[in-house]
Amino acid sequence: MRLLILGANGFIGNSLVRAILERTDWQVVGMDRSRDKLEHSLGHDRFAFVNGDIVENRDWVDAQIARADVVLPLVAIATPMAYVREPLEVFELTFEENLRIVKECARAGKRLVFPSSSEVYGMCADEPFDEQTSRMVLGPIHKQRWIYACSKQLLDRVIWALGRHEGLDFTLIRPFNWIGPKLDDPQTAKEGSSRVVTQFIDNLVRGEAIKLVDGGRQRRCLTYIDDGIECLMRVLDNPGGRASGRIFNIGNPANDISMRELADRLCKLFRSHPEHRGARPRIVEVPAEAHYGADYEDILVRTPAIEAAAELLGWRPRVGLDEALARTLEAYLAALAPVAP
Ligand code: UGA
């Protein structure tokens, strides 16, 4: 099998490339603007990597779609701060560019495994969110936070329609707050615009106060990257075509935690690290408007139903919260440690 992975250097992309090369005989072609997270796989004889931007290399992308069996377009802007600060960039890359690729897959008759998002459920009142029955509840237009959710939702609908009417072989996956090594670039955390686990760890490392938006009662189900990748591998393997034409939430409902508890746990873990025993972490509360601006709106509860992945793919998440947070923190601190001469 030959896979095309766009955004191969991302948090999901780099882990997926590594798992594919270690566990299968599949060929992978990847593109990304950077390569720093792929050091484990560059040079492998089944991995062809091109350093480049998918927007500037459309002809190359289309030529590779023509040669691939399965296409994974993982390129997107996936941080809430960007949704409110750069909504048009989010739309252009996340929606417009991916729509082009999705249509090209349909035209060329290629299987598409597309990353939808837990964001598409928005402020849905269900607990848990179900792929088949849950309503998707987004806020008013001036709350620009929803431009990403809306972009992903419309792509889901287009992909579904292409499956129904034009025979596109697809699977939609919905990651729920995956965490782990290489989640976000530390530089992004410095700007206050990475996802919450990286942000809190980075605050701790810099001796800054952790900022709990609106008091931190929002809950998320943190899913360890290895569990997510295991499910994604089963989707790609697609035994008996069981993943085709389906949508899968990929998350860990057992790892449900409020942002306040998350901050407390990370503080404890940080202080138990040999190099940071003397640290005195601080936690402060900030109004959402002060942190993100007026265009933000939050999601208070986000729990995935995972029966579809369990029943059709035999998948269950295994990594608990303590281990997931410890491994993520450890990897972040190790990446900061000076390299021995
Ligand atoms: C994320 C992002 O949209 C995407 O990464 C992705 O599509 C999706 O969820 C997912 O991974 O499932 P969200 O969970 O809201 O959305 O993003 P985070 O930035 O990780 O924030 C989580 C919570 O922590 C929010 O309630 C936020 O207000 C809070 N937060 C964030 C703080 O309290 N303090 C901070 O410094 C940062």
mmCIF file of C-alpha atoms and ligand atoms in Angstrom:
data_model
loop_
_atom_site.group_PDB
_atom_site.id
_atom_site.type_symbol
_atom_site.label_atom_id
_atom_site.label_comp_id
_atom_site.label_asym_id
_atom_site.label_seq_id
_atom_site.Cartn_x
_atom_site.Cartn_y
_atom_site.Cartn_z
ATOM 1 C CA MET A 1 0.000 0.000 0.000
ATOM 2 C CA ARG A 2 1.210 3.489 -0.840
ATOM 3 C CA LEU A 3 0.140 6.366 1.414
ATOM 4 C CA LEU A 4 0.367 10.087 0.859
ATOM 5 C CA ILE A 5 0.573 12.042 4.140
ATOM 6 C CA LEU A 6 0.318 15.819 3.861
ATOM 7 C CA GLY A 7 1.496 17.487 7.051
ATOM 8 C CA ALA A 8 3.757 14.528 7.839
ATOM 9 C CA ASN A 9 5.798 16.553 10.346
ATOM 10 C CA GLY A 10 2.819 17.412 12.530
ATOM 11 C CA PHE A 11 1.939 15.963 15.924
ATOM 12 C CA ILE A 12 -0.185 13.176 14.425
ATOM 13 C CA GLY A 13 1.756 12.902 11.163
ATOM 14 C CA ASN A 14 5.193 12.198 12.623
ATOM 15 C CA SER A 15 3.893 9.551 15.022
ATOM 16 C CA LEU A 16 1.898 7.914 12.282
ATOM 17 C CA VAL A 17 4.858 7.785 9.885
ATOM 18 C CA ARG A 18 6.951 6.144 12.572
ATOM 19 C CA ALA A 19 4.268 3.527 13.384
ATOM 20 C CA ILE A 20 3.753 2.704 9.704
ATOM 21 C CA LEU A 21 7.471 2.229 9.048
ATOM 22 C CA GLU A 22 7.926 0.117 12.190
ATOM 23 C CA ARG A 23 4.843 -2.064 11.879
ATOM 24 C CA THR A 24 3.963 -2.477 8.199
ATOM 25 C CA ASP A 25 5.528 -2.843 4.766
ATOM 26 C CA TRP A 26 3.641 0.193 3.416
ATOM 27 C CA GLN A 27 5.301 2.940 1.373
ATOM 28 C CA VAL A 28 4.872 6.511 2.638
ATOM 29 C CA VAL A 29 5.239 9.753 0.712
ATOM 30 C CA GLY A 30 5.141 12.828 2.939
ATOM 31 C CA MET A 31 5.196 16.580 2.558
ATOM 32 C CA ASP A 32 5.582 19.264 5.195
ATOM 33 C CA ARG A 33 7.046 22.752 5.535
ATOM 34 C CA SER A 34 9.375 21.491 8.271
ATOM 35 C CA ARG A 35 10.985 18.213 9.201
ATOM 36 C CA ASP A 36 12.175 18.611 12.803
ATOM 37 C CA LYS A 37 9.764 16.035 14.283
ATOM 38 C CA LEU A 38 10.613 13.389 11.681
ATOM 39 C CA GLU A 39 14.227 12.707 12.620
ATOM 40 C CA HIS A 40 13.281 9.103 13.474
ATOM 41 C CA SER A 41 12.063 8.365 9.951
ATOM 42 C CA LEU A 42 14.002 10.557 7.493
ATOM 43 C CA GLY A 43 16.213 8.401 5.318
ATOM 44 C CA HIS A 44 14.104 5.269 5.714
ATOM 45 C CA ASP A 45 13.892 3.433 2.375
ATOM 46 C CA ARG A 46 10.067 3.298 2.458
ATOM 47 C CA PHE A 47 9.667 6.982 3.337
ATOM 48 C CA ALA A 48 9.989 9.657 0.657
ATOM 49 C CA PHE A 49 9.818 13.097 2.231
ATOM 50 C CA VAL A 50 9.564 16.426 0.443
ATOM 51 C CA ASN A 51 10.114 19.669 2.286
ATOM 52 C CA GLY A 52 7.467 22.047 0.974
ATOM 53 C CA ASP A 53 4.154 23.822 1.347
ATOM 54 C CA ILE A 54 1.044 22.097 -0.026
ATOM 55 C CA VAL A 55 -0.309 25.435 -1.276
ATOM 56 C CA GLU A 56 2.836 26.180 -3.282
ATOM 57 C CA ASN A 57 3.142 22.628 -4.609
ATOM 58 C CA ARG A 58 -0.342 21.808 -5.864
ATOM 59 C CA ASP A 59 0.886 20.061 -9.017
ATOM 60 C CA TRP A 60 3.140 17.813 -6.941
ATOM 61 C CA VAL A 61 0.300 17.056 -4.527
ATOM 62 C CA ASP A 62 -2.043 16.130 -7.384
ATOM 63 C CA ALA A 63 0.612 13.943 -9.022
ATOM 64 C CA GLN A 64 1.139 12.131 -5.712
ATOM 65 C CA ILE A 65 -2.597 11.656 -5.190
ATOM 66 C CA ALA A 66 -2.650 9.971 -8.602
ATOM 67 C CA ARG A 67 0.069 7.537 -7.444
ATOM 68 C CA ALA A 68 -1.255 6.870 -3.923
ATOM 69 C CA ASP A 69 -3.661 4.224 -2.653
ATOM 70 C CA VAL A 70 -4.658 6.201 0.441
ATOM 71 C CA VAL A 71 -4.442 9.951 1.079
ATOM 72 C CA LEU A 72 -4.257 11.580 4.539
ATOM 73 C CA PRO A 73 -4.443 15.368 4.388
ATOM 74 C CA LEU A 74 -3.391 16.315 7.922
ATOM 75 C CA VAL A 75 -2.585 19.971 7.237
ATOM 76 C CA ALA A 76 -4.713 22.382 9.296
ATOM 77 C CA ILE A 77 -4.401 25.224 11.800
ATOM 78 C CA ALA A 78 -5.631 23.577 15.008
ATOM 79 C CA THR A 79 -5.212 26.026 17.901
ATOM 80 C CA PRO A 80 -8.135 28.064 19.296
ATOM 81 C CA MET A 81 -6.026 31.240 19.609
ATOM 82 C CA ALA A 82 -5.491 31.109 15.829
ATOM 83 C CA TYR A 83 -9.245 30.702 15.206
ATOM 84 C CA VAL A 84 -9.897 34.067 16.854
ATOM 85 C CA ARG A 85 -6.754 35.888 15.695
ATOM 86 C CA GLU A 86 -6.448 34.618 12.109
ATOM 87 C CA PRO A 87 -9.862 33.277 11.089
ATOM 88 C CA LEU A 88 -9.287 33.822 7.365
ATOM 89 C CA GLU A 89 -5.986 31.936 7.369
ATOM 90 C CA VAL A 90 -7.711 29.123 9.262
ATOM 91 C CA PHE A 91 -10.481 29.032 6.639
ATOM 92 C CA GLU A 92 -8.133 29.198 3.656
ATOM 93 C CA LEU A 93 -5.852 26.407 4.783
ATOM 94 C CA THR A 94 -8.155 24.196 6.826
ATOM 95 C CA PHE A 95 -11.133 24.471 4.501
ATOM 96 C CA GLU A 96 -10.255 25.732 1.019
ATOM 97 C CA GLU A 97 -7.011 23.876 0.517
ATOM 98 C CA ASN A 98 -8.361 20.647 1.943
ATOM 99 C CA LEU A 99 -11.534 20.899 -0.127
ATOM 100 C CA ARG A 100 -9.347 20.991 -3.225
ATOM 101 C CA ILE A 101 -7.502 17.869 -2.105
ATOM 102 C CA VAL A 102 -10.700 16.061 -1.116
ATOM 103 C CA LYS A 103 -12.187 16.725 -4.569
ATOM 104 C CA GLU A 104 -8.987 15.563 -6.233
ATOM 105 C CA CYS A 105 -9.181 12.278 -4.290
ATOM 106 C CA ALA A 106 -12.773 11.803 -5.452
ATOM 107 C CA ARG A 107 -11.847 12.617 -9.047
ATOM 108 C CA ALA A 108 -8.867 10.227 -8.992
ATOM 109 C CA GLY A 109 -10.811 7.455 -7.212
ATOM 110 C CA LYS A 110 -8.466 7.320 -4.165
ATOM 111 C CA ARG A 111 -9.290 6.306 -0.613
ATOM 112 C CA LEU A 112 -9.360 9.312 1.722
ATOM 113 C CA VAL A 113 -8.779 9.165 5.480
ATOM 114 C CA PHE A 114 -9.675 12.626 6.672
ATOM 115 C CA PRO A 115 -9.165 14.246 10.091
ATOM 116 C CA SER A 116 -12.423 15.754 11.205
ATOM 117 C CA SER A 117 -12.321 17.063 14.781
ATOM 118 C CA SER A 118 -13.986 16.862 18.180
ATOM 119 C CA GLU A 119 -14.576 20.589 17.551
ATOM 120 C CA VAL A 120 -17.402 19.818 15.087
ATOM 121 C CA TYR A 121 -19.736 18.922 17.981
ATOM 122 C CA GLY A 122 -19.189 22.411 19.388
ATOM 123 C CA MET A 123 -21.314 23.082 22.476
ATOM 124 C CA CYS A 124 -23.435 19.945 21.983
ATOM 125 C CA ALA A 125 -25.297 19.098 25.205
ATOM 126 C CA ASP A 126 -24.938 15.313 24.789
ATOM 127 C CA GLU A 127 -22.700 13.362 27.053
ATOM 128 C CA PRO A 128 -21.118 11.569 25.294
ATOM 129 C CA PHE A 129 -20.963 12.937 21.725
ATOM 130 C CA ASP A 130 -22.170 10.315 19.274
ATOM 131 C CA GLU A 131 -21.071 10.178 15.619
ATOM 132 C CA GLN A 132 -24.531 9.224 14.360
ATOM 133 C CA THR A 133 -26.965 11.079 16.592
ATOM 134 C CA SER A 134 -25.387 14.143 18.205
ATOM 135 C CA ARG A 135 -26.342 17.633 17.088
ATOM 136 C CA MET A 136 -23.599 20.088 16.289
ATOM 137 C CA VAL A 137 -24.019 23.344 18.173
ATOM 138 C CA LEU A 138 -21.930 26.341 17.139
ATOM 139 C CA GLY A 139 -22.122 29.915 18.427
ATOM 140 C CA PRO A 140 -23.023 33.137 16.579
ATOM 141 C CA ILE A 141 -20.942 34.389 13.637
ATOM 142 C CA HIS A 142 -19.126 37.095 15.600
ATOM 143 C CA LYS A 143 -17.731 34.332 17.825
ATOM 144 C CA GLN A 144 -14.979 33.514 15.333
ATOM 145 C CA ARG A 145 -13.749 30.595 17.431
ATOM 146 C CA TRP A 146 -16.226 28.476 15.527
ATOM 147 C CA ILE A 147 -14.701 29.064 12.089
ATOM 148 C CA TYR A 148 -12.527 25.945 12.487
ATOM 149 C CA ALA A 149 -15.421 23.768 13.714
ATOM 150 C CA CYS A 150 -17.605 25.057 10.887
ATOM 151 C CA SER A 151 -14.858 24.471 8.289
ATOM 152 C CA LYS A 152 -14.322 20.913 9.479
ATOM 153 C CA GLN A 153 -18.043 20.224 9.683
ATOM 154 C CA LEU A 154 -18.670 21.377 6.122
ATOM 155 C CA LEU A 155 -15.750 19.267 4.897
ATOM 156 C CA ASP A 156 -17.285 16.286 6.705
ATOM 157 C CA ARG A 157 -20.567 16.928 4.922
ATOM 158 C CA VAL A 158 -18.881 17.306 1.519
ATOM 159 C CA ILE A 159 -16.876 14.102 2.030
ATOM 160 C CA TRP A 160 -19.993 12.249 3.118
ATOM 161 C CA ALA A 161 -21.841 13.493 0.002
ATOM 162 C CA LEU A 162 -18.930 12.520 -2.265
ATOM 163 C CA GLY A 163 -19.103 9.052 -0.725
ATOM 164 C CA ARG A 164 -22.819 8.794 -1.332
ATOM 165 C CA HIS A 165 -23.015 10.330 -4.790
ATOM 166 C CA GLU A 166 -19.598 9.888 -6.391
ATOM 167 C CA GLY A 167 -18.327 6.694 -4.813
ATOM 168 C CA LEU A 168 -15.509 8.235 -2.742
ATOM 169 C CA ASP A 169 -14.025 5.630 -0.373
ATOM 170 C CA PHE A 170 -13.497 7.581 2.858
ATOM 171 C CA THR A 171 -13.166 7.417 6.631
ATOM 172 C CA LEU A 172 -13.597 10.444 8.883
ATOM 173 C CA ILE A 173 -11.675 10.356 12.153
ATOM 174 C CA ARG A 174 -12.385 12.709 15.063
ATOM 175 C CA PRO A 175 -9.462 13.019 17.475
ATOM 176 C CA PHE A 176 -10.478 14.133 20.987
ATOM 177 C CA ASN A 177 -7.700 16.170 22.603
ATOM 178 C CA TRP A 178 -4.779 13.912 21.758
ATOM 179 C CA ILE A 179 -1.694 14.676 23.824
ATOM 180 C CA GLY A 180 1.851 13.374 23.905
ATOM 181 C CA PRO A 181 5.404 14.161 22.858
ATOM 182 C CA LYS A 182 5.740 16.820 20.115
ATOM 183 C CA LEU A 183 2.199 18.116 20.635
ATOM 184 C CA ASP A 184 3.064 21.749 19.928
ATOM 185 C CA ASP A 185 6.157 23.718 19.164
ATOM 186 C CA PRO A 186 7.522 25.320 22.397
ATOM 187 C CA GLN A 187 7.838 28.567 20.465
ATOM 188 C CA THR A 188 4.053 28.593 19.967
ATOM 189 C CA ALA A 189 3.524 28.006 23.679
ATOM 190 C CA LYS A 190 5.590 31.086 24.380
ATOM 191 C CA GLU A 191 3.078 33.179 22.429
ATOM 192 C CA GLY A 192 0.238 31.780 24.556
ATOM 193 C CA SER A 193 -1.270 29.961 21.600
ATOM 194 C CA SER A 194 -0.667 26.266 21.932
ATOM 195 C CA ARG A 195 -3.018 23.609 23.145
ATOM 196 C CA VAL A 196 -3.640 23.509 26.842
ATOM 197 C CA VAL A 197 -1.269 20.758 27.996
ATOM 198 C CA THR A 198 1.714 22.284 26.190
ATOM 199 C CA GLN A 199 0.700 25.725 27.413
ATOM 200 C CA PHE A 200 0.566 24.690 31.062
ATOM 201 C CA ILE A 201 3.865 22.779 30.862
ATOM 202 C CA ASP A 202 5.535 25.710 29.168
ATOM 203 C CA ASN A 203 4.220 28.098 31.846
ATOM 204 C CA LEU A 204 5.743 25.807 34.478
ATOM 205 C CA VAL A 205 9.093 25.609 32.716
ATOM 206 C CA ARG A 206 9.288 29.392 32.350
ATOM 207 C CA GLY A 207 8.238 29.991 35.966
ATOM 208 C CA GLU A 208 5.112 31.811 34.763
ATOM 209 C CA ALA A 209 1.673 31.445 36.330
ATOM 210 C CA ILE A 210 -0.640 28.904 34.737
ATOM 211 C CA LYS A 211 -3.706 30.758 33.473
ATOM 212 C CA LEU A 212 -7.028 29.068 34.117
ATOM 213 C CA VAL A 213 -9.489 30.484 31.643
ATOM 214 C CA ASP A 214 -12.788 31.297 33.378
ATOM 215 C CA GLY A 215 -11.748 29.347 36.461
ATOM 216 C CA GLY A 216 -10.887 26.076 34.695
ATOM 217 C CA ARG A 217 -14.127 24.122 35.057
ATOM 218 C CA GLN A 218 -14.055 23.176 31.343
ATOM 219 C CA ARG A 219 -13.519 19.438 30.886
ATOM 220 C CA ARG A 220 -11.610 17.525 28.214
ATOM 221 C CA CYS A 221 -10.917 13.817 27.683
ATOM 222 C CA LEU A 222 -7.170 13.693 27.105
ATOM 223 C CA THR A 223 -6.170 10.889 24.775
ATOM 224 C CA TYR A 224 -2.627 9.596 24.585
ATOM 225 C CA ILE A 225 -1.106 9.773 21.105
ATOM 226 C CA ASP A 226 -0.173 6.049 21.014
ATOM 227 C CA ASP A 227 -3.812 5.086 21.583
ATOM 228 C CA GLY A 228 -4.932 7.463 18.845
ATOM 229 C CA ILE A 229 -2.321 6.162 16.410
ATOM 230 C CA GLU A 230 -3.330 2.557 17.162
ATOM 231 C CA CYS A 231 -6.893 3.365 16.137
ATOM 232 C CA LEU A 232 -5.739 5.257 13.060
ATOM 233 C CA MET A 233 -3.592 2.273 12.016
ATOM 234 C CA ARG A 234 -6.687 0.066 12.155
ATOM 235 C CA VAL A 235 -8.588 2.595 10.049
ATOM 236 C CA LEU A 236 -5.782 2.536 7.464
ATOM 237 C CA ASP A 237 -5.587 -1.240 7.531
ATOM 238 C CA ASN A 238 -9.363 -1.253 6.977
ATOM 239 C CA PRO A 239 -9.950 -5.004 7.422
ATOM 240 C CA GLY A 240 -12.973 -6.131 5.428
ATOM 241 C CA GLY A 241 -13.641 -2.506 4.470
ATOM 242 C CA ARG A 242 -15.106 -1.993 7.959
ATOM 243 C CA ALA A 243 -13.782 1.564 8.272
ATOM 244 C CA SER A 244 -15.029 2.674 4.855
ATOM 245 C CA GLY A 245 -17.880 5.192 4.793
ATOM 246 C CA ARG A 246 -17.658 5.580 8.579
ATOM 247 C CA ILE A 247 -16.972 8.269 11.155
ATOM 248 C CA PHE A 248 -14.979 7.395 14.277
ATOM 249 C CA ASN A 249 -14.564 9.425 17.449
ATOM 250 C CA ILE A 250 -11.068 8.615 18.706
ATOM 251 C CA GLY A 251 -10.798 9.609 22.334
ATOM 252 C CA ASN A 252 -10.506 8.332 25.868
ATOM 253 C CA PRO A 253 -13.675 8.959 27.904
ATOM 254 C CA ALA A 254 -11.977 7.572 31.031
ATOM 255 C CA ASN A 255 -9.438 10.424 30.935
ATOM 256 C CA ASP A 256 -12.035 13.140 31.567
ATOM 257 C CA ILE A 257 -10.540 16.013 33.542
ATOM 258 C CA SER A 258 -11.297 19.660 34.320
ATOM 259 C CA MET A 259 -8.668 22.239 33.380
ATOM 260 C CA ARG A 260 -8.261 23.079 37.077
ATOM 261 C CA GLU A 261 -7.499 19.451 37.946
ATOM 262 C CA LEU A 262 -5.183 19.301 34.945
ATOM 263 C CA ALA A 263 -3.238 22.319 36.216
ATOM 264 C CA ASP A 264 -3.001 20.776 39.705
ATOM 265 C CA ARG A 265 -1.788 17.428 38.374
ATOM 266 C CA LEU A 266 0.821 19.014 36.107
ATOM 267 C CA CYS A 267 2.098 21.164 38.984
ATOM 268 C CA LYS A 268 2.522 18.059 41.132
ATOM 269 C CA LEU A 269 4.251 16.111 38.382
ATOM 270 C CA PHE A 270 6.524 19.042 37.627
ATOM 271 C CA ARG A 271 7.564 19.388 41.275
ATOM 272 C CA SER A 272 8.279 15.661 41.490
ATOM 273 C CA HIS A 273 10.785 15.937 38.627
ATOM 274 C CA PRO A 274 14.363 15.802 40.003
ATOM 275 C CA GLU A 275 15.352 19.098 38.351
ATOM 276 C CA HIS A 276 12.318 21.060 39.504
ATOM 277 C CA ARG A 277 11.787 20.020 43.122
ATOM 278 C CA GLY A 278 12.183 23.551 44.407
ATOM 279 C CA ALA A 279 9.670 24.998 41.946
ATOM 280 C CA ARG A 280 6.682 26.921 43.308
ATOM 281 C CA PRO A 281 4.127 26.848 40.535
ATOM 282 C CA ARG A 282 1.381 29.454 40.543
ATOM 283 C CA ILE A 283 -2.111 29.179 39.128
ATOM 284 C CA VAL A 284 -4.201 32.265 38.371
ATOM 285 C CA GLU A 285 -7.701 32.680 36.969
ATOM 286 C CA VAL A 286 -8.231 34.848 33.888
ATOM 287 C CA PRO A 287 -11.463 35.773 32.081
ATOM 288 C CA ALA A 288 -11.717 34.161 28.623
ATOM 289 C CA GLU A 289 -12.012 37.589 27.045
ATOM 290 C CA ALA A 290 -8.719 38.728 28.545
ATOM 291 C CA HIS A 291 -6.935 35.565 27.340
ATOM 292 C CA TYR A 292 -8.446 34.992 23.912
ATOM 293 C CA GLY A 293 -10.337 38.220 23.131
ATOM 294 C CA ALA A 294 -14.049 38.838 22.605
ATOM 295 C CA ASP A 295 -14.384 36.432 19.650
ATOM 296 C CA TYR A 296 -13.853 33.323 21.803
ATOM 297 C CA GLU A 297 -16.415 30.962 23.232
ATOM 298 C CA ASP A 298 -15.580 27.797 25.181
ATOM 299 C CA ILE A 299 -16.755 24.205 25.265
ATOM 300 C CA LEU A 300 -17.524 23.087 28.805
ATOM 301 C CA VAL A 301 -17.825 19.319 28.380
ATOM 302 C CA ARG A 302 -16.476 17.155 25.561
ATOM 303 C CA THR A 303 -16.744 13.388 25.945
ATOM 304 C CA PRO A 304 -16.531 10.940 23.040
ATOM 305 C CA ALA A 305 -18.713 7.893 22.492
ATOM 306 C CA ILE A 306 -16.241 5.300 21.225
ATOM 307 C CA GLU A 307 -18.449 2.284 20.612
ATOM 308 C CA ALA A 308 -18.101 2.590 16.820
ATOM 309 C CA ALA A 309 -14.317 2.189 16.972
ATOM 310 C CA ALA A 310 -14.652 -0.565 19.597
ATOM 311 C CA GLU A 311 -17.209 -2.595 17.655
ATOM 312 C CA LEU A 312 -15.924 -2.159 14.100
ATOM 313 C CA LEU A 313 -12.182 -1.952 14.720
ATOM 314 C CA GLY A 314 -11.772 -3.774 18.042
ATOM 315 C CA TRP A 315 -10.088 -0.679 19.477
ATOM 316 C CA ARG A 316 -10.036 0.616 23.060
ATOM 317 C CA PRO A 317 -7.771 3.297 24.541
ATOM 318 C CA ARG A 318 -5.359 1.956 27.156
ATOM 319 C CA VAL A 319 -3.178 4.776 28.472
ATOM 320 C CA GLY A 320 -4.535 6.420 31.629
ATOM 321 C CA LEU A 321 -4.241 10.052 32.544
ATOM 322 C CA ASP A 322 -1.296 9.775 34.950
ATOM 323 C CA GLU A 323 0.837 7.965 32.431
ATOM 324 C CA ALA A 324 -0.227 10.178 29.520
ATOM 325 C CA LEU A 325 0.630 13.375 31.420
ATOM 326 C CA ALA A 326 3.891 11.989 32.822
ATOM 327 C CA ARG A 327 5.100 10.890 29.386
ATOM 328 C CA THR A 328 4.101 14.197 27.787
ATOM 329 C CA LEU A 329 5.844 16.244 30.480
ATOM 330 C CA GLU A 330 8.935 14.045 30.385
ATOM 331 C CA ALA A 331 9.250 14.409 26.608
ATOM 332 C CA TYR A 332 8.843 18.179 26.812
ATOM 333 C CA LEU A 333 11.517 18.526 29.484
ATOM 334 C CA ALA A 334 13.860 16.145 27.647
ATOM 335 C CA ALA A 335 13.516 18.199 24.458
ATOM 336 C CA LEU A 336 14.577 21.311 26.403
ATOM 337 C CA ALA A 337 17.563 19.657 28.058
ATOM 338 C CA PRO A 338 20.911 20.779 26.621
ATOM 339 C CA VAL A 339 22.504 18.164 24.387
ATOM 340 C CA ALA A 340 25.682 16.662 25.892
ATOM 341 C CA PRO A 341 28.842 17.798 24.068
HETATM 342 C C1 UGA B 1 -8.819 21.849 20.663
HETATM 343 C C2 UGA B 1 -8.358 22.467 19.359
HETATM 344 O O1 UGA B 1 -9.415 23.083 18.697
HETATM 345 C C3 UGA B 1 -7.784 21.450 18.424
HETATM 346 O O2 UGA B 1 -6.496 21.132 18.847
HETATM 347 C C4 UGA B 1 -8.560 20.183 18.271
HETATM 348 O O3 UGA B 1 -9.333 20.195 17.114
HETATM 349 C C5 UGA B 1 -9.444 19.817 19.421
HETATM 350 O O4 UGA B 1 -9.551 20.683 20.493
HETATM 351 C C6 UGA B 1 -8.984 18.473 19.980
HETATM 352 O O5 UGA B 1 -7.789 18.311 20.197
HETATM 353 O O6 UGA B 1 -9.843 17.649 20.228
HETATM 354 P P1 UGA B 1 -9.676 22.904 22.896
HETATM 355 O O7 UGA B 1 -9.711 21.603 23.624
HETATM 356 O O8 UGA B 1 -10.718 23.895 23.300
HETATM 357 O O9 UGA B 1 -9.750 22.706 21.329
HETATM 358 O O10 UGA B 1 -8.247 23.598 23.001
HETATM 359 P P2 UGA B 1 -7.139 23.823 24.111
HETATM 360 O O11 UGA B 1 -6.353 25.001 23.649
HETATM 361 O O12 UGA B 1 -6.375 22.587 24.351
HETATM 362 O O13 UGA B 1 -7.958 24.276 25.418
HETATM 363 C C7 UGA B 1 -8.599 23.402 26.279
HETATM 364 C C8 UGA B 1 -9.214 24.186 27.414
HETATM 365 O O14 UGA B 1 -8.183 24.778 28.225
HETATM 366 C C9 UGA B 1 -10.122 25.331 27.007
HETATM 367 O O15 UGA B 1 -11.266 25.335 27.813
HETATM 368 C C10 UGA B 1 -9.292 26.580 27.281
HETATM 369 O O16 UGA B 1 -10.072 27.707 27.587
HETATM 370 C C11 UGA B 1 -8.439 26.139 28.448
HETATM 371 N N1 UGA B 1 -7.133 26.856 28.557
HETATM 372 C C12 UGA B 1 -6.288 26.915 27.515
HETATM 373 C C13 UGA B 1 -6.781 27.440 29.771
HETATM 374 O O17 UGA B 1 -7.531 27.398 30.769
HETATM 375 N N2 UGA B 1 -5.564 28.088 29.862
HETATM 376 C C14 UGA B 1 -4.695 28.164 28.820
HETATM 377 O O18 UGA B 1 -3.595 28.754 28.979
HETATM 378 C C15 UGA B 1 -5.058 27.553 27.612
#
